[in-house]
Tab-separated table of C-alpha atoms and ligand atoms in Angstrom:
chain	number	residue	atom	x	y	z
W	19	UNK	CA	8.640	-12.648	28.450
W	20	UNK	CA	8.669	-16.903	28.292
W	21	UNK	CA	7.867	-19.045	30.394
W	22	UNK	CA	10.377	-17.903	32.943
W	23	UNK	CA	9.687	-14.605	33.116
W	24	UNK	CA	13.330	-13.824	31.064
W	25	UNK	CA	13.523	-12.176	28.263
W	26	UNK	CA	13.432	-14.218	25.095
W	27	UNK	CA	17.147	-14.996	23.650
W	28	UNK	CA	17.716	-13.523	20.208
W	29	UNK	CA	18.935	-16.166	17.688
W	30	UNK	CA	22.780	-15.487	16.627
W	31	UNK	CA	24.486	-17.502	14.072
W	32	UNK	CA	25.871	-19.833	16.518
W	33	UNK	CA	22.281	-20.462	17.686
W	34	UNK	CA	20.580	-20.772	14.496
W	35	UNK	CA	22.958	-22.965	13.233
W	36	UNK	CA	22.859	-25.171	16.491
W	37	UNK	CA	19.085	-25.166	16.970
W	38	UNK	CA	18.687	-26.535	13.219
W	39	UNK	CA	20.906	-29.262	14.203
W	40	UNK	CA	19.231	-29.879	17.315
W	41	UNK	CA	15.610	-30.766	16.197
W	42	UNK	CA	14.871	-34.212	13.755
W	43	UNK	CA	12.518	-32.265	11.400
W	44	UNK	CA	15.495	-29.968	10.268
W	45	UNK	CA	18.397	-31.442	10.455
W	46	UNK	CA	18.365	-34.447	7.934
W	47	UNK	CA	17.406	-31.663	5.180
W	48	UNK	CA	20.476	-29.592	5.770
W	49	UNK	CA	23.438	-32.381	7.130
W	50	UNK	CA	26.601	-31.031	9.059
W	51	UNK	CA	25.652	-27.374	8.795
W	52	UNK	CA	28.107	-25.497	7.228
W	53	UNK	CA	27.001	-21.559	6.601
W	54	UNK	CA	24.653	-19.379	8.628
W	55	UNK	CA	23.829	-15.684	7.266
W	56	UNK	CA	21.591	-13.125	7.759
W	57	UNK	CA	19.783	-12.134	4.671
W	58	UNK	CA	20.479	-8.484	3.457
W	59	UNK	CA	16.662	-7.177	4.113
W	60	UNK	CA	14.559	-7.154	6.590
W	61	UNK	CA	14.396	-5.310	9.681
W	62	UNK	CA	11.652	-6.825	12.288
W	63	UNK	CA	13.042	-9.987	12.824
W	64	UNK	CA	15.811	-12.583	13.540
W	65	UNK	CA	16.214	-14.010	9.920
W	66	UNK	CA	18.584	-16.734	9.388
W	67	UNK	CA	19.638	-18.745	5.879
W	68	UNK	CA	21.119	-21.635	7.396
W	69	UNK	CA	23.049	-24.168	4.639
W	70	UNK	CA	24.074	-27.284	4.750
W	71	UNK	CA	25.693	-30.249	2.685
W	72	UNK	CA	22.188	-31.085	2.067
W	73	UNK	CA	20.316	-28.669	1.759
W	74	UNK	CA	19.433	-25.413	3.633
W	75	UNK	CA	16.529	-23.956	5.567
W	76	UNK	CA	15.455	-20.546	6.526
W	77	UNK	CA	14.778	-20.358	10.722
W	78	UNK	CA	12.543	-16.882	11.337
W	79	UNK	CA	12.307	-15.820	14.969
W	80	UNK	CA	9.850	-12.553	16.070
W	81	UNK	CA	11.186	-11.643	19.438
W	82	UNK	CA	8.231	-9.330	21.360
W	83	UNK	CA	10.311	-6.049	19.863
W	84	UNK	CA	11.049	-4.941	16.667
W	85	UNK	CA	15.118	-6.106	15.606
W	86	UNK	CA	16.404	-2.938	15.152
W	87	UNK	CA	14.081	-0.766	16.953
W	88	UNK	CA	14.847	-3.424	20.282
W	89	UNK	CA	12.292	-0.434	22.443
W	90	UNK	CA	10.027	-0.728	19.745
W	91	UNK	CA	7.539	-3.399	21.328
W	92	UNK	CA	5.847	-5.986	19.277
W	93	UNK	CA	3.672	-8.942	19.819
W	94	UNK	CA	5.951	-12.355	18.941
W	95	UNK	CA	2.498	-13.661	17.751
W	96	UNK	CA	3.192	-12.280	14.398
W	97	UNK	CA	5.420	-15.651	13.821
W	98	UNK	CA	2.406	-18.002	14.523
W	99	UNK	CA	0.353	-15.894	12.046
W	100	UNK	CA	2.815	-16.015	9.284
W	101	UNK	CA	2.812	-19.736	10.103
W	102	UNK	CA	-0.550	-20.400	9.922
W	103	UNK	CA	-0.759	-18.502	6.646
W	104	UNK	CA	2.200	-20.260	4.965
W	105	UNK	CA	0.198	-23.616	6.016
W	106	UNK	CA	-3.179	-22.777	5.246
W	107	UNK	CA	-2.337	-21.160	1.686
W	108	UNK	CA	0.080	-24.099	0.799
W	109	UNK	CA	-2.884	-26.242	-0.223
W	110	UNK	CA	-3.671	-23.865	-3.136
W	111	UNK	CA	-0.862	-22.217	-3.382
W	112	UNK	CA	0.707	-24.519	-6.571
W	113	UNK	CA	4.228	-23.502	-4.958
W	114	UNK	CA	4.055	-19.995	-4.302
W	115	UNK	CA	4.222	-20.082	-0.549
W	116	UNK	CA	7.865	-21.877	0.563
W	117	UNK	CA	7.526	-24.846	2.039
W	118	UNK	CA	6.524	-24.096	6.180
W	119	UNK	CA	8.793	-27.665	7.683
W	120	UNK	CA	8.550	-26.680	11.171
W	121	UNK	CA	6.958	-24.006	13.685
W	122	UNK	CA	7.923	-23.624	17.424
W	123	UNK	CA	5.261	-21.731	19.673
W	124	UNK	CA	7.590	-21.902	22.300
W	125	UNK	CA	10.098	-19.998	21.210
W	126	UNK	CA	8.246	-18.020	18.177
W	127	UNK	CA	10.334	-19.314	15.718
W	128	UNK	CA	9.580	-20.877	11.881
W	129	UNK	CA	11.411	-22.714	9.895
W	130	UNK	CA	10.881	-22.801	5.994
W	131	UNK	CA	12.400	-23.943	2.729
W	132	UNK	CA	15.329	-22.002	2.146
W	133	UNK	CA	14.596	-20.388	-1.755
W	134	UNK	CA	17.942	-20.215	-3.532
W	135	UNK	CA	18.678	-17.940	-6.790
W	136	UNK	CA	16.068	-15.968	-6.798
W	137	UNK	CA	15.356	-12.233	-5.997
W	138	UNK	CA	13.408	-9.546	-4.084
W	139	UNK	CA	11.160	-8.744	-7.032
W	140	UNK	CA	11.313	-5.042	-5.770
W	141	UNK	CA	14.845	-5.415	-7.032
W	142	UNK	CA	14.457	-7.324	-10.211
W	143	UNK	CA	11.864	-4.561	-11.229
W	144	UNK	CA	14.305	-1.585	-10.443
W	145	UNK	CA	16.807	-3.319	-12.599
W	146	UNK	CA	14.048	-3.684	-15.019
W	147	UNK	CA	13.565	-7.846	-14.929
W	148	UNK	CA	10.108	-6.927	-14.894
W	149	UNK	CA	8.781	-10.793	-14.514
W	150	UNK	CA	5.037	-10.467	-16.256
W	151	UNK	CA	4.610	-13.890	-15.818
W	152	UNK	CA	5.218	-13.577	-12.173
W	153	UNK	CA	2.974	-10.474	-11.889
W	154	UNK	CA	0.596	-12.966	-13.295
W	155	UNK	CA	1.097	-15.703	-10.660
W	156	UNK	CA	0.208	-13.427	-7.789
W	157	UNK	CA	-2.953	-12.094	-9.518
W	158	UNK	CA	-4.217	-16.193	-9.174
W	159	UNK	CA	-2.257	-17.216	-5.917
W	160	UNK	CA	-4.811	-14.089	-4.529
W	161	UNK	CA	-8.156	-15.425	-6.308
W	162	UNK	CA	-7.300	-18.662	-5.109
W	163	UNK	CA	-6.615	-17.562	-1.574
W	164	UNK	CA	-9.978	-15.282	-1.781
W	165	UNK	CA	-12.081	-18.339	-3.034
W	166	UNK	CA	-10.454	-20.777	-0.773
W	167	UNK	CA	-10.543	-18.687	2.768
W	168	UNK	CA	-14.349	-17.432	2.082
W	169	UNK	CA	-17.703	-17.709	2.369
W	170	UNK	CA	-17.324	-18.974	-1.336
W	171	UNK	CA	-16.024	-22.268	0.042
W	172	UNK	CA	-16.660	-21.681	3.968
W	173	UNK	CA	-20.003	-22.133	5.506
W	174	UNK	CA	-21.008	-19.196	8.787
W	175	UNK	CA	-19.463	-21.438	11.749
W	176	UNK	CA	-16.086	-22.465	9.470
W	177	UNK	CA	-15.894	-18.913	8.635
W	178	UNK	CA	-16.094	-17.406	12.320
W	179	UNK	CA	-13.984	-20.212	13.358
W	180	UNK	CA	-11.144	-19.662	10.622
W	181	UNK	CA	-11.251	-16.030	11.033
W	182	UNK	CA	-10.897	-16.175	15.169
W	183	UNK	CA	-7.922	-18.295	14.835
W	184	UNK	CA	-6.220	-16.063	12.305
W	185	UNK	CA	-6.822	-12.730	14.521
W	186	UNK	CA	-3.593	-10.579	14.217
W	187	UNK	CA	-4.992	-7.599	16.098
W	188	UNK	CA	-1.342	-6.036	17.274
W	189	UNK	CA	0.045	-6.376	13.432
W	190	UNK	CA	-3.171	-5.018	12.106
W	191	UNK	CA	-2.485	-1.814	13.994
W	192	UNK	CA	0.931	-1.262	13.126
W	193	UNK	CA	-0.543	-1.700	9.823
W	194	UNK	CA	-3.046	1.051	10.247
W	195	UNK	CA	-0.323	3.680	11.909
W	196	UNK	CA	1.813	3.387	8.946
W	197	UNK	CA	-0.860	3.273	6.490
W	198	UNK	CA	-3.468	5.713	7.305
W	199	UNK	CA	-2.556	7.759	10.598
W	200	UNK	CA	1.569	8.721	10.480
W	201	UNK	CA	1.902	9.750	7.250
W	202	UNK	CA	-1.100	12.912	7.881
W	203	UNK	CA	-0.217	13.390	11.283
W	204	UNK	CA	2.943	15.226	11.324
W	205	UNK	CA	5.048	12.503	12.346
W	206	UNK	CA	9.134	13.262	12.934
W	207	UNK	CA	9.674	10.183	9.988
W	208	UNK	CA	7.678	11.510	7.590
W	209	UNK	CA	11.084	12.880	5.614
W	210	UNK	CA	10.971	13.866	2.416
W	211	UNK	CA	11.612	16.273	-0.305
W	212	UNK	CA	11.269	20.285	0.506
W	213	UNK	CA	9.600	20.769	-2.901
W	214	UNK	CA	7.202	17.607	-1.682
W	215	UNK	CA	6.146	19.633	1.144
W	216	UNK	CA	3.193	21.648	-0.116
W	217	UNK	CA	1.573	18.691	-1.880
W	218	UNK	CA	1.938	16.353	1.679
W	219	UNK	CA	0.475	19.135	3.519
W	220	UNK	CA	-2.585	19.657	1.259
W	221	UNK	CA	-3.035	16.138	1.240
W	222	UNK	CA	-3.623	16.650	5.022
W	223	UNK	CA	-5.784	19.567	4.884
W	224	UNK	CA	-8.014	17.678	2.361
W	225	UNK	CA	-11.116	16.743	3.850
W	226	UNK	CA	-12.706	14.656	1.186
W	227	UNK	CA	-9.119	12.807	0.979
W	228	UNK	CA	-8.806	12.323	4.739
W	229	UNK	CA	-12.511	11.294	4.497
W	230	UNK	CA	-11.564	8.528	1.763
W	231	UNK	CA	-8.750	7.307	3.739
W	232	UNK	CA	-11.106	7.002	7.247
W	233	UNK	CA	-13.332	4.943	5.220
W	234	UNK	CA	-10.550	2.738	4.052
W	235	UNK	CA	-8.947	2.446	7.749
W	236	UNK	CA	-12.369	1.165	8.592
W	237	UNK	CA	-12.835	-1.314	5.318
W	238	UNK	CA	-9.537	-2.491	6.475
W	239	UNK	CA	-10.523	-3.100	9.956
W	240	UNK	CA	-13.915	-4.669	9.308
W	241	UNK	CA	-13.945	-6.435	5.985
W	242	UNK	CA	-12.493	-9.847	7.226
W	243	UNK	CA	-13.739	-12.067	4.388
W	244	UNK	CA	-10.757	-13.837	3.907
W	245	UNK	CA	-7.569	-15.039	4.961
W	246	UNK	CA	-5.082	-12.328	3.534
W	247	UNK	CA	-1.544	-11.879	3.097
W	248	UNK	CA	-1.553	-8.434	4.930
W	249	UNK	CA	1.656	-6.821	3.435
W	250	UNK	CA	1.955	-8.410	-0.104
W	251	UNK	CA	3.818	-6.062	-1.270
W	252	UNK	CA	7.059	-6.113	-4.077
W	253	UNK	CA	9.883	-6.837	-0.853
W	254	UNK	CA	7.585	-9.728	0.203
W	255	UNK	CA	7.683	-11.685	-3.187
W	256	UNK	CA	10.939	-13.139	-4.588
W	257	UNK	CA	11.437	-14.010	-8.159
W	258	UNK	CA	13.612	-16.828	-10.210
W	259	UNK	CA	14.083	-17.934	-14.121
W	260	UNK	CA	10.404	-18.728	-13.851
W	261	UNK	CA	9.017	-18.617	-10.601
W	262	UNK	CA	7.539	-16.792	-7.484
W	263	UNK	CA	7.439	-17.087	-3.770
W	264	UNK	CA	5.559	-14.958	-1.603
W	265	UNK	CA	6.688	-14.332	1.945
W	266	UNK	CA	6.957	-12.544	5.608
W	267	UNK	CA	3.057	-13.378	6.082
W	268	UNK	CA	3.250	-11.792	9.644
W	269	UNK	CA	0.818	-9.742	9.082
W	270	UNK	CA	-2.071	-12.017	8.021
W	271	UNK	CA	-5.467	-11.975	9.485
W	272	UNK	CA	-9.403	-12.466	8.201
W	273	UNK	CA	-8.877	-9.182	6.145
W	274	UNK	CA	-10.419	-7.449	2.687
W	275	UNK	CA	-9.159	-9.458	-0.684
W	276	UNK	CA	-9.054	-5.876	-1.889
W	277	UNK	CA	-6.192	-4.882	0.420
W	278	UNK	CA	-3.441	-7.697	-1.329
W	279	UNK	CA	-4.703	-6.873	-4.400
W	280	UNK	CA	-4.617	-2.980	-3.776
W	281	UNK	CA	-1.132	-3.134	-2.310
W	282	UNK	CA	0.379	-5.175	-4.768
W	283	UNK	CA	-0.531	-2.731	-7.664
W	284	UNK	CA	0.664	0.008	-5.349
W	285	UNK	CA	4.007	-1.560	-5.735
W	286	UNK	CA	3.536	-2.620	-9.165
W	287	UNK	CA	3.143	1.044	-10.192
W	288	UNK	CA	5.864	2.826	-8.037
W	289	UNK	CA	7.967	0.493	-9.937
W	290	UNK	CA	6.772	1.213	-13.591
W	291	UNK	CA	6.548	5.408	-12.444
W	292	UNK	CA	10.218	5.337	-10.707
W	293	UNK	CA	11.459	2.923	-14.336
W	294	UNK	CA	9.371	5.871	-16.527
W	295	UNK	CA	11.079	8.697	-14.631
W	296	UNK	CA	14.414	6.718	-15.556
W	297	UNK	CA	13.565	6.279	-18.917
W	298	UNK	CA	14.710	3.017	-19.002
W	299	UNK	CA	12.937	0.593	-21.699
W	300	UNK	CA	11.331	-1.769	-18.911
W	301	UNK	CA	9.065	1.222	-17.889
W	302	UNK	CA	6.148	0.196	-20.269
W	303	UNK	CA	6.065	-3.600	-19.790
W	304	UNK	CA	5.939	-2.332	-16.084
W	305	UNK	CA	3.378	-0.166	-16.917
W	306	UNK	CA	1.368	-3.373	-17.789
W	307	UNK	CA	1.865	-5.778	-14.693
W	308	UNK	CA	-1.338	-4.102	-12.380
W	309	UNK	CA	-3.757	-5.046	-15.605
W	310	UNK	CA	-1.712	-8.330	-16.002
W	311	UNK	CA	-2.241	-8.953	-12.320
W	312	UNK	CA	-5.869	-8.154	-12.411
W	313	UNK	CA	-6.758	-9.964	-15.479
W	314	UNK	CA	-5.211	-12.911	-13.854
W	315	UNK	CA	-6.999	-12.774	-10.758
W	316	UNK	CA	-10.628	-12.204	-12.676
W	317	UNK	CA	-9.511	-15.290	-14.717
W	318	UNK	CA	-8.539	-17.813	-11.750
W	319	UNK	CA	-11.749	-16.657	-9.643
W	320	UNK	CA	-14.250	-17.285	-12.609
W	321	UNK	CA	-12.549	-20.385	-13.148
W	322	UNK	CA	-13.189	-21.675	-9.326
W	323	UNK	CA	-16.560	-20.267	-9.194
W	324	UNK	CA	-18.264	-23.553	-10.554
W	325	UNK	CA	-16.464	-25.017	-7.284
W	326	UNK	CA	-18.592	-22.398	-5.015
W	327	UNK	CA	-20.865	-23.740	-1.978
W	328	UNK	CA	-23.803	-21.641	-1.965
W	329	UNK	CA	-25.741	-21.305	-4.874
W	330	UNK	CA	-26.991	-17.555	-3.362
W	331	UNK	CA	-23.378	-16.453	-5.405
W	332	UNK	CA	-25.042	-16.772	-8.559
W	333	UNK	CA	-23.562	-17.115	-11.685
W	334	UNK	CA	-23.918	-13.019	-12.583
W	335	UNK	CA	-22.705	-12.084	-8.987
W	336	UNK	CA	-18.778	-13.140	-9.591
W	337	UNK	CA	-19.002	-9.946	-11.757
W	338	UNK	CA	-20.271	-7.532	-9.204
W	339	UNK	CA	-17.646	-9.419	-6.973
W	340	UNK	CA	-14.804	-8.300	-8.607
W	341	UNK	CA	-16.290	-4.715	-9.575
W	342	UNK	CA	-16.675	-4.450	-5.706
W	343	UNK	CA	-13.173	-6.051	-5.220
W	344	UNK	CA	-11.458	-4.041	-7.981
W	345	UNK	CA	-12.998	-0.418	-6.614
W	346	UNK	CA	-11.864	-0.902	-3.420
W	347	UNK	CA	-8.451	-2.019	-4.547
W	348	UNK	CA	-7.966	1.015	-6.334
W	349	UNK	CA	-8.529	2.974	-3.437
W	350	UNK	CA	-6.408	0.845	-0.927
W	351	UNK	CA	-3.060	0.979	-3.643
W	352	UNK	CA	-3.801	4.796	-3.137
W	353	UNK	CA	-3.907	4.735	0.426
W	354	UNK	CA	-0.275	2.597	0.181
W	355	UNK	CA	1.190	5.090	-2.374
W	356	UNK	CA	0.891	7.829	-0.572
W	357	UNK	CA	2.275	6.421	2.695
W	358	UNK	CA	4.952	4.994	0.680
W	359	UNK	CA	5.856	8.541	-0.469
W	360	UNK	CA	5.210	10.835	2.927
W	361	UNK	CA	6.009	8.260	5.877
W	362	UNK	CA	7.740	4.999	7.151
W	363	UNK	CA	9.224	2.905	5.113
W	364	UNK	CA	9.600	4.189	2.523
W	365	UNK	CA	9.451	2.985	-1.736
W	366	UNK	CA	13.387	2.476	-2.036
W	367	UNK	CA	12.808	2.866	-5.806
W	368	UNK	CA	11.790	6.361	-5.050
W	369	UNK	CA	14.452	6.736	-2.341
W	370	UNK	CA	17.257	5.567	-5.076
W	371	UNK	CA	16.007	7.883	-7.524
W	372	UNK	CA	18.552	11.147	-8.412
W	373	UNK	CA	17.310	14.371	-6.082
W	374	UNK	CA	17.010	15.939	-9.491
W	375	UNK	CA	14.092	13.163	-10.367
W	376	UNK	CA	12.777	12.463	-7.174
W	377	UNK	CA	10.571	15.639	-6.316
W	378	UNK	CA	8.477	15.819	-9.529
W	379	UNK	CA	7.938	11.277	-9.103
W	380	UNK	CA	6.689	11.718	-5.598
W	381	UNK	CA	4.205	14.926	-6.690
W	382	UNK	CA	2.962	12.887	-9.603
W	383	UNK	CA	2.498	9.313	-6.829
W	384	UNK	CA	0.787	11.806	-4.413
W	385	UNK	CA	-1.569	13.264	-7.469
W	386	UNK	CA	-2.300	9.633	-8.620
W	387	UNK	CA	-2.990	8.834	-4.683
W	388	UNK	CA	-5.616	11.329	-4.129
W	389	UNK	CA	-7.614	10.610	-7.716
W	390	UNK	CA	-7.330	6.970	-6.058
W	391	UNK	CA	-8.532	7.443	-2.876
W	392	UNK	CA	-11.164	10.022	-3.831
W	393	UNK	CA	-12.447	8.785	-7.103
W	394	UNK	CA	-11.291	5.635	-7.190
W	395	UNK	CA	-9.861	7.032	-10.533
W	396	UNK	CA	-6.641	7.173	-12.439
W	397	UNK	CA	-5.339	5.538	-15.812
W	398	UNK	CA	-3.299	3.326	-14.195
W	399	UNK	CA	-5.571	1.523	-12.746
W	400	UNK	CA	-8.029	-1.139	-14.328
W	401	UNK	CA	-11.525	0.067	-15.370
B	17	LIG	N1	12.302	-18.748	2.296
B	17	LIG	C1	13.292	-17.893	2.013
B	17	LIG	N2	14.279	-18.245	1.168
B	17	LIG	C2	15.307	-17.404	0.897
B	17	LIG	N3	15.432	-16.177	1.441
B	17	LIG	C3	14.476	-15.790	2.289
B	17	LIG	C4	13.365	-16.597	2.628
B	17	LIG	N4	12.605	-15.938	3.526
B	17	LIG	C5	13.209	-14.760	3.735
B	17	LIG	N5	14.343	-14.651	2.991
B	17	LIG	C6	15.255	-13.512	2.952
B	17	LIG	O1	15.261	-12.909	4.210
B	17	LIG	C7	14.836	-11.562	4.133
B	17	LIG	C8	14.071	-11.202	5.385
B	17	LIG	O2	12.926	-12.037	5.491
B	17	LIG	P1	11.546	-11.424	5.941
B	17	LIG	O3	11.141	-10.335	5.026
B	17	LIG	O4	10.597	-12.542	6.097
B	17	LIG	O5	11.978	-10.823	7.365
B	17	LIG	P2	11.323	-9.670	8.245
B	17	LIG	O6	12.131	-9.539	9.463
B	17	LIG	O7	9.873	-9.984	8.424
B	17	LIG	O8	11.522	-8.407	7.332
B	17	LIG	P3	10.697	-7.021	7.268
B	17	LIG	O9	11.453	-6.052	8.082
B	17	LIG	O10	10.724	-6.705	5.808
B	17	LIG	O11	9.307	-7.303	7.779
B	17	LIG	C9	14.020	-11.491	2.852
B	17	LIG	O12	13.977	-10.212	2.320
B	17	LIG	C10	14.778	-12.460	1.962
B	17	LIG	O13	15.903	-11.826	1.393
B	18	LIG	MG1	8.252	-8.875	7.832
């Protein structure tokens, strides 16, 4: 409800196009608009790539429902949260995060640089661009974000202030029904495979596995040591000739640095299983992009840890840091494979696979999810 007490107006075309021209920090970038779209992904909320003969912006508006799912209630709050990320990452962010020109808390809706030619890198991977480089750039757009958002630069009061401002609590548990409660509880959307069936219902009856993922719904919950991304996964990162952008940040909050990082390989290894099962070439460079991203992010963090504010982080602790950060991470991607096989939105590289492939790739995700949850093991991950 606004102001009013009426329901919020969904953005059409018309409306996108007229609000850009209506308000002075928008219109001089695009001119006399002249196309308004809707992107081809996304589901949550009113997206809109509004061009001009100047330029173009994106407007984002999150309505207090989900877009397609219009009964499916859901705080509008999400759009300050992705705003606040977008402008407290841009500092660091050496362009990674488009540029955030102008947020409306009335209305719930953002406006950002509009990103032209490039793609969702969960498509450039399935047609096996398999940007290394990129895979690269995330690993150090996270370290940065982990140094910059934590105690490693904040002092106790900065900290509790940053992380009270950034509170997402409606997000977070969406985020924790999809991730660790849906996909063992017998929900109607958990569709997949018959010959899957055995291996998601063992999975279920596992009690060191459920055990794991408890522990990681509480990590999740509690470990707010940073500002996070929240659902950094391979459909929130688009990629260019040469470049990266990371976005829909409506799910950041004062989270665990593990969780990005743990997600990100997630999708970094559906991709290089789904390419392997497919036999196409790119599978083994894919194979390679969680160590690249890892290696990256160990790099960038030891490289800002001179910069560090409290000389208890010693110079030996950055290394039990990142063991710390890299164990959890392992489990976490294991956690988000799994749910990514059994439940709600699901991996659409798995989804596009032939039904004569499909089966024995989400059996050999679900085997690689419970070594990761329980053991914190498997060979893809880094040691
Ligand atoms: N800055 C941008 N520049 C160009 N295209 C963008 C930009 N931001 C978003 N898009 C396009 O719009 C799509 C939807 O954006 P976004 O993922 O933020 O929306 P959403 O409603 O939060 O989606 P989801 O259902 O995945 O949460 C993206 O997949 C991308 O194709
Ligand atoms: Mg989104």
């Amino acid at each position: 409800m606004n102001a009013a007490g009426a329901s919020p107006r969904p953005f059409d075309a018309a409306a996108a196009g007229a609000y850009v021209s209506a308000h002075p920090q928008l219109a001089p970038r695009v001119g006399a608009v002249e196309t308004v779209e809707r992107p081809d992904e996304g589901n949550i909320n009113e997206v809109y790539l509004v061009r001009g003969e100047r330029g173009g912006v994106v407007l984002k508006q999150g309505l207090p429902w989900v877009r397609i799912l219009r009964d499916w209630p859901l705080s509008a709050e999400r759009t300050a949260r992705e705003a606040h990320l977008m402008a407290t990452w841009e500092p660091f962010g050496e362009g990674l995060v488009p540029e955030l020109i102008h947020y409306d808390a009335e209305r719930h809706v953002l406006a950002m640089e509009l990103v032209e030619d490039h793609l969702i890198y969960r498509d450039a991977l399935a047609a096996g661009d398999v940007h290394a480089d990129g895979a690269a750039a995330l690993g150090r757009l996270l370290a940065r974000a982990a140094f910059h958002t934590s105690s490693f630069r904040l002092g106790p009061e900065e900290l509790a202030a940053a992380a009270a401002g950034a509170a997402n609590a409606a997000m977070h548990e969406l985020m924790e029904q999809v991730v660790y409660e849906q996909p063992y509880a017998g929900d109607p959307r958990n569709v997949y495979d018959e010959e899957v069936a055995p291996t998601v219902a063992a999975l279920a009856r596992d009690r060191a596995y459920r055990s794991g993922i408890a522990a990681l719904k509480i990590a999740h919950r509690t470990r707010g040591e940073a500002l996070v991304h929240g659902d950094l996964h391979t459909g929130s990162v688009m990629v260019g000739p040469g470049s990266v952008r990371v976005i829909d940040a409506e799910f950041a909050r004062y989270g665990p640095v593990a969780w990005d990082v743990g997600e990100l390989w997630a999708h970094e290894r559906i991709a290089a299983v789904c390419l392997a099962a497919r036999r196409e070439p790119a599978a083994e460079a894919a194979g390679s992009l969680v160590a690249t991203t890892w290696e990256a992010f160990g790099a960038q963090l030891r490289e800002l840890w001179p910069e560090r504010r409290d000389p208890t982080f010693t110079a030996e602790f950055v290394d039990d840091w990142l063991e710390d950060v890299r164990a959890l991470a392992v489990r976490f991607a294991g956690a988000e494979i799994a749910r990514r096989v059994i439940g709600i939105g699901k991996a659409d590289e798995v989804e596009a696979l032939s039904s004569a492939l499909r089966p024995a790739v989400a059996a050999q995700l679900l085997d690689e999810a419970h070594a990761a949850v329980c053991r914190g093991e498997g060979g893809a991950w880094p040691g």
